[in-house]
Short mmCIF file of C-alpha atoms in Angstrom, two decimals:
data_model
loop_
_atom_site.label_atom_id
_atom_site.label_comp_id
_atom_site.label_asym_id
_atom_site.label_seq_id
_atom_site.Cartn_x
_atom_site.Cartn_y
_atom_site.Cartn_z
CA MET C 1 -3.06 38.02 25.03
CA PRO C 2 -4.71 36.04 22.01
CA SER C 3 -8.34 37.33 21.22
CA PRO C 4 -11.42 34.48 21.16
CA SER C 5 -11.33 34.80 17.31
CA ASP C 6 -7.52 33.86 17.21
CA ALA C 7 -8.59 30.39 19.82
CA ARG C 8 -11.23 29.45 16.88
CA SER C 9 -8.52 28.05 14.62
CA LEU C 10 -7.18 25.91 17.17
CA GLY C 11 -8.74 22.36 17.83
CA PRO C 12 -8.07 18.74 18.92
CA VAL C 13 -5.28 17.23 17.75
CA ALA C 14 -5.58 13.72 16.36
CA ALA C 15 -3.00 11.04 17.16
CA ILE C 16 -1.82 9.18 13.82
CA PRO C 17 -1.45 5.73 13.83
CA ALA C 18 2.21 4.43 13.02
CA HIS C 19 1.12 2.34 10.60
CA GLU C 20 -0.51 5.13 8.74
CA LEU C 21 2.84 7.25 8.88
CA VAL C 22 4.66 3.99 7.43
CA LEU C 23 2.03 3.87 4.67
CA ALA C 24 2.55 7.19 3.81
CA GLN C 25 6.07 6.61 3.02
CA LEU C 26 5.84 3.32 1.26
CA ARG C 27 3.13 4.89 -0.98
CA ARG C 28 5.29 7.79 -1.67
CA SER C 29 8.04 5.89 -2.80
CA ILE C 30 5.82 3.78 -5.21
CA HIS C 31 4.21 7.42 -6.68
CA LEU C 32 7.81 8.63 -7.15
CA GLY C 33 8.91 5.65 -9.22
CA HIS C 34 11.60 4.17 -6.52
CA PHE C 35 9.81 1.18 -6.95
CA GLY C 36 8.70 0.14 -9.95
CA ALA C 37 5.90 -1.78 -11.45
CA GLY C 38 7.36 -5.59 -10.67
CA ASP C 39 10.12 -4.41 -8.44
CA LYS C 40 9.84 -5.65 -4.71
CA LEU C 41 9.89 -4.08 -1.52
CA PRO C 42 11.92 -4.79 1.20
CA PRO C 43 11.53 -7.62 3.35
CA GLU C 44 9.12 -7.11 5.92
CA ARG C 45 11.60 -7.69 9.13
CA GLU C 46 14.40 -5.41 6.83
CA LEU C 47 11.26 -2.75 6.70
CA ALA C 48 10.95 -2.56 9.99
CA LYS C 49 14.29 -1.86 10.69
CA LEU C 50 14.42 0.81 8.17
CA LEU C 51 11.56 2.80 9.38
CA GLY C 52 12.36 2.04 13.28
CA VAL C 53 8.73 0.20 13.75
CA SER C 54 7.61 -2.98 14.58
CA ARG C 55 6.92 -5.88 11.80
CA THR C 56 2.99 -5.52 12.87
CA THR C 57 3.04 -1.96 11.87
CA VAL C 58 4.55 -2.71 8.77
CA ARG C 59 2.37 -5.59 7.77
CA GLU C 60 -0.82 -2.95 8.48
CA ALA C 61 0.43 -0.80 6.02
CA VAL C 62 1.25 -3.10 3.60
CA ARG C 63 -2.33 -4.67 4.16
CA VAL C 64 -3.59 -1.40 2.72
CA LEU C 65 -0.89 -0.77 -0.02
CA GLU C 66 -2.41 -4.18 -1.34
CA GLY C 67 -6.16 -3.06 -0.70
CA GLU C 68 -5.15 -0.04 -3.19
CA GLY C 69 -3.78 -2.43 -5.89
CA LEU C 70 -0.38 -1.09 -5.41
CA VAL C 71 1.26 -4.64 -4.07
CA GLU C 72 0.89 -7.74 -4.29
CA ILE C 73 1.87 -9.96 -1.58
CA ARG C 74 3.20 -13.61 -2.08
CA ARG C 75 4.03 -16.23 0.59
CA GLY C 76 6.88 -18.80 0.52
CA SER C 77 10.74 -18.58 -0.22
CA ALA C 78 10.47 -16.86 -3.51
CA GLY C 79 7.63 -14.40 -2.43
CA GLY C 80 7.61 -11.47 -1.32
CA ILE C 81 5.98 -7.59 -1.81
CA SER C 82 5.79 -6.93 -5.23
CA VAL C 83 4.50 -3.11 -7.07
CA LYS C 84 1.74 -4.25 -9.44
CA PRO C 85 1.60 -2.81 -12.92
CA GLN C 86 -1.38 0.12 -12.94
CA SER C 87 -4.17 0.47 -15.88
CA MET C 88 -6.27 3.06 -16.09
CA GLY C 89 -9.33 2.67 -18.91
CA ARG C 90 -9.43 5.81 -21.18
CA THR C 91 -12.45 6.79 -20.26
CA GLU C 92 -11.39 7.25 -16.33
CA LEU C 93 -8.95 8.99 -17.34
CA ARG C 94 -10.48 11.31 -19.68
CA ARG C 95 -12.48 11.92 -16.83
CA ARG C 96 -9.37 12.84 -14.38
CA MET C 97 -7.78 15.27 -17.36
CA ARG C 98 -8.62 18.28 -15.39
CA GLU C 99 -6.65 16.82 -12.38
CA PHE C 100 -3.42 15.80 -14.24
CA GLU C 101 -3.67 19.11 -15.98
CA GLU C 102 -3.64 21.08 -12.61
CA ILE C 103 -0.50 19.10 -11.98
CA ILE C 104 1.37 20.20 -14.78
CA GLU C 105 -0.10 23.79 -14.37
CA PHE C 106 2.02 23.32 -10.30
CA ARG C 107 4.56 21.58 -12.64
CA LEU C 108 5.30 24.56 -14.43
CA ALA C 109 4.96 27.16 -11.96
CA LEU C 110 7.58 25.42 -9.67
CA GLU C 111 10.23 23.20 -12.18
CA PRO C 112 11.46 25.89 -14.26
CA MET C 113 12.48 28.07 -11.14
CA ALA C 114 14.25 25.14 -10.06
CA ALA C 115 16.22 24.69 -12.89
CA ARG C 116 17.13 28.36 -13.53
CA LEU C 117 18.19 27.59 -9.67
CA ALA C 118 20.04 24.80 -10.11
CA ALA C 119 22.29 26.45 -13.37
CA GLU C 120 23.19 29.28 -10.75
CA ARG C 121 23.90 26.57 -7.84
CA ARG C 122 25.45 23.82 -9.38
CA THR C 123 28.88 22.64 -8.33
CA LYS C 124 31.30 19.95 -9.75
CA ALA C 125 29.67 17.28 -7.97
CA ASP C 126 26.10 17.98 -8.96
CA ILE C 127 27.36 18.16 -12.92
CA VAL C 128 28.92 14.89 -12.08
CA ALA C 129 25.82 13.46 -10.19
CA LEU C 130 23.46 15.30 -13.27
CA ASP C 131 25.82 13.38 -16.01
CA LYS C 132 25.62 9.85 -14.79
CA ALA C 133 21.84 10.61 -14.55
CA PHE C 134 21.34 11.85 -17.85
CA GLU C 135 23.46 8.59 -18.92
CA TRP C 136 21.04 6.33 -17.14
CA LEU C 137 17.60 8.12 -19.02
CA ALA C 138 19.62 8.08 -22.63
CA ALA C 139 20.47 3.85 -22.00
CA ILE C 140 17.05 3.43 -21.17
CA ALA C 141 15.54 5.64 -24.37
CA GLU C 142 18.26 3.49 -26.88
CA THR C 143 16.12 0.18 -26.11
CA GLY C 144 13.13 1.54 -27.42
CA ALA C 145 11.47 -1.72 -25.46
CA GLU C 146 7.96 -1.29 -24.58
CA GLY C 147 8.96 -3.04 -20.87
CA ALA C 148 11.27 -0.20 -20.29
CA VAL C 149 8.85 2.30 -19.13
CA SER C 150 8.85 1.63 -15.44
CA ASP C 151 12.68 1.93 -15.68
CA TRP C 152 11.88 5.55 -17.61
CA VAL C 153 9.83 6.91 -15.23
CA ARG C 154 12.09 5.86 -11.81
CA ALA C 155 15.02 7.59 -13.87
CA ASP C 156 13.16 10.53 -15.40
CA GLY C 157 11.61 11.09 -11.23
CA GLU C 158 15.55 10.44 -10.35
CA TYR C 159 16.84 13.22 -12.83
CA HIS C 160 14.04 16.01 -12.17
CA LEU C 161 14.20 15.34 -8.22
CA LEU C 162 17.91 16.12 -8.59
CA ILE C 163 17.69 18.72 -10.47
CA ALA C 164 15.48 20.08 -7.96
CA ARG C 165 17.74 19.08 -4.97
CA MET C 166 20.52 21.37 -7.13
CA ALA C 167 18.33 24.41 -6.64
CA ARG C 168 18.80 24.03 -2.91
CA ASN C 169 15.36 24.94 -1.63
CA ALA C 170 13.65 22.76 0.47
CA ARG C 171 10.40 23.90 0.21
CA LEU C 172 10.69 23.60 -3.35
CA LEU C 173 12.20 19.98 -3.33
CA ASN C 174 9.58 18.98 -1.22
CA ALA C 175 6.81 20.46 -3.78
CA ILE C 176 8.14 19.15 -6.72
CA GLU C 177 7.98 15.99 -5.07
CA GLU C 178 4.79 16.06 -4.50
CA ALA C 179 3.66 17.34 -7.86
CA ARG C 180 5.61 14.18 -9.46
CA ALA C 181 4.18 11.96 -7.21
CA GLY C 182 0.84 13.19 -8.09
CA MET C 183 1.53 12.14 -11.79
CA PHE C 184 1.94 8.36 -11.07
CA LEU C 185 -1.19 6.99 -12.07
CA PRO C 186 -1.85 9.02 -14.87
CA ILE C 187 1.62 8.31 -16.09
CA GLY C 188 1.46 4.72 -15.61
CA ALA C 189 -1.60 4.43 -17.09
CA VAL C 190 -1.27 6.16 -20.55
CA PHE C 191 2.44 5.53 -21.35
CA GLY C 192 3.07 1.57 -22.36
CA ARG C 193 5.65 2.59 -24.63
CA LEU C 194 8.54 5.41 -24.78
CA GLU C 195 7.83 7.91 -27.17
CA SER C 196 10.71 8.48 -29.76
CA ARG C 197 11.03 12.20 -27.97
CA ALA C 198 11.08 11.08 -24.73
CA HIS C 199 14.26 11.82 -23.92
CA LEU C 200 15.45 14.34 -26.90
CA MET C 201 14.43 17.22 -24.66
CA HIS C 202 16.49 16.53 -21.84
CA LEU C 203 19.03 17.39 -23.94
CA GLU C 204 18.82 20.87 -24.23
CA LEU C 205 17.62 21.09 -20.52
CA HIS C 206 21.02 19.29 -19.22
CA ASP C 207 23.04 21.51 -21.55
CA ALA C 208 21.91 24.57 -20.29
CA ILE C 209 22.51 23.77 -16.23
CA VAL C 210 26.10 22.28 -16.79
CA ALA C 211 26.84 25.70 -18.81
CA GLY C 212 25.35 27.26 -15.97
CA ASP C 213 22.71 29.57 -17.95
CA GLY C 214 19.69 30.15 -15.91
CA ASP C 215 17.18 31.68 -18.31
CA ARG C 216 17.94 28.90 -20.86
CA ALA C 217 17.78 26.33 -18.36
CA ALA C 218 13.96 27.67 -17.10
CA ALA C 219 12.97 27.88 -20.70
CA ALA C 220 14.15 24.45 -21.67
CA MET C 221 11.89 22.92 -18.65
CA THR C 222 8.77 24.91 -19.21
CA ALA C 223 8.89 23.68 -22.85
CA HIS C 224 9.64 19.84 -21.29
CA VAL C 225 6.67 19.81 -19.07
CA GLU C 226 4.26 21.82 -21.90
CA ALA C 227 5.36 18.13 -23.93
CA THR C 228 4.66 15.85 -21.51
CA LEU C 229 1.10 17.02 -21.20
CA ALA C 230 0.71 17.33 -24.75
CA ASP C 231 1.28 13.71 -25.51
CA VAL C 232 -0.46 12.97 -22.62
CA ARG C 233 -3.59 14.90 -24.29
CA ASN C 234 -2.64 13.55 -27.74
CA LEU C 235 -2.94 9.65 -26.22
CA VAL C 236 -5.85 10.07 -24.47
CA GLY C 237 -7.65 11.46 -27.54
CA SER C 238 -6.42 8.87 -29.98
#
């Protein structure tokens, strides 16, 4: 029999409206870079089918995203639901720097372990997938174009999440997704162009994982994530 004190942690269960569940999925996909600035989300009808909900539910969720400034809705044959570019003034970004630093600290606690496990548990199929993701990053980095930032954020996110999946730890993957989603606005607001060293640190990380060297992979990931924080601090302070 539970004691009276055990029951104090229990309370009414609130029903979650379907559109809020859809909203959470769409917002997370945007935050993780699956849909970048200027990209169109699938049409309303297709989203409803993919998510197993009504078009009305999708419409309610999209309206919230529009109110948050994440998407723009255009009517007509050439219209659709497009992801809007994000911006933030340096004053606001400086105010939120501690929030960003906390995310980096969280990543530093998670991603080196994911890199270590990925190196120790990678398969031949994993290496093939990692090589393709690395080549995608390299191709974007070589352009050096200012408009490539959105593509870079998406490719970089996919690369890091692939490493997390290679670790074969669902809890670790979910936590890393959460941390990377939290970086959405600060990264989008600060980096208006690709930094020259944006891709350089991936090489050591990539080689260590392919070689199966867990210690080296963890150290490379630590250096990479710390460099991200240093770059943001330099840009915000400039």
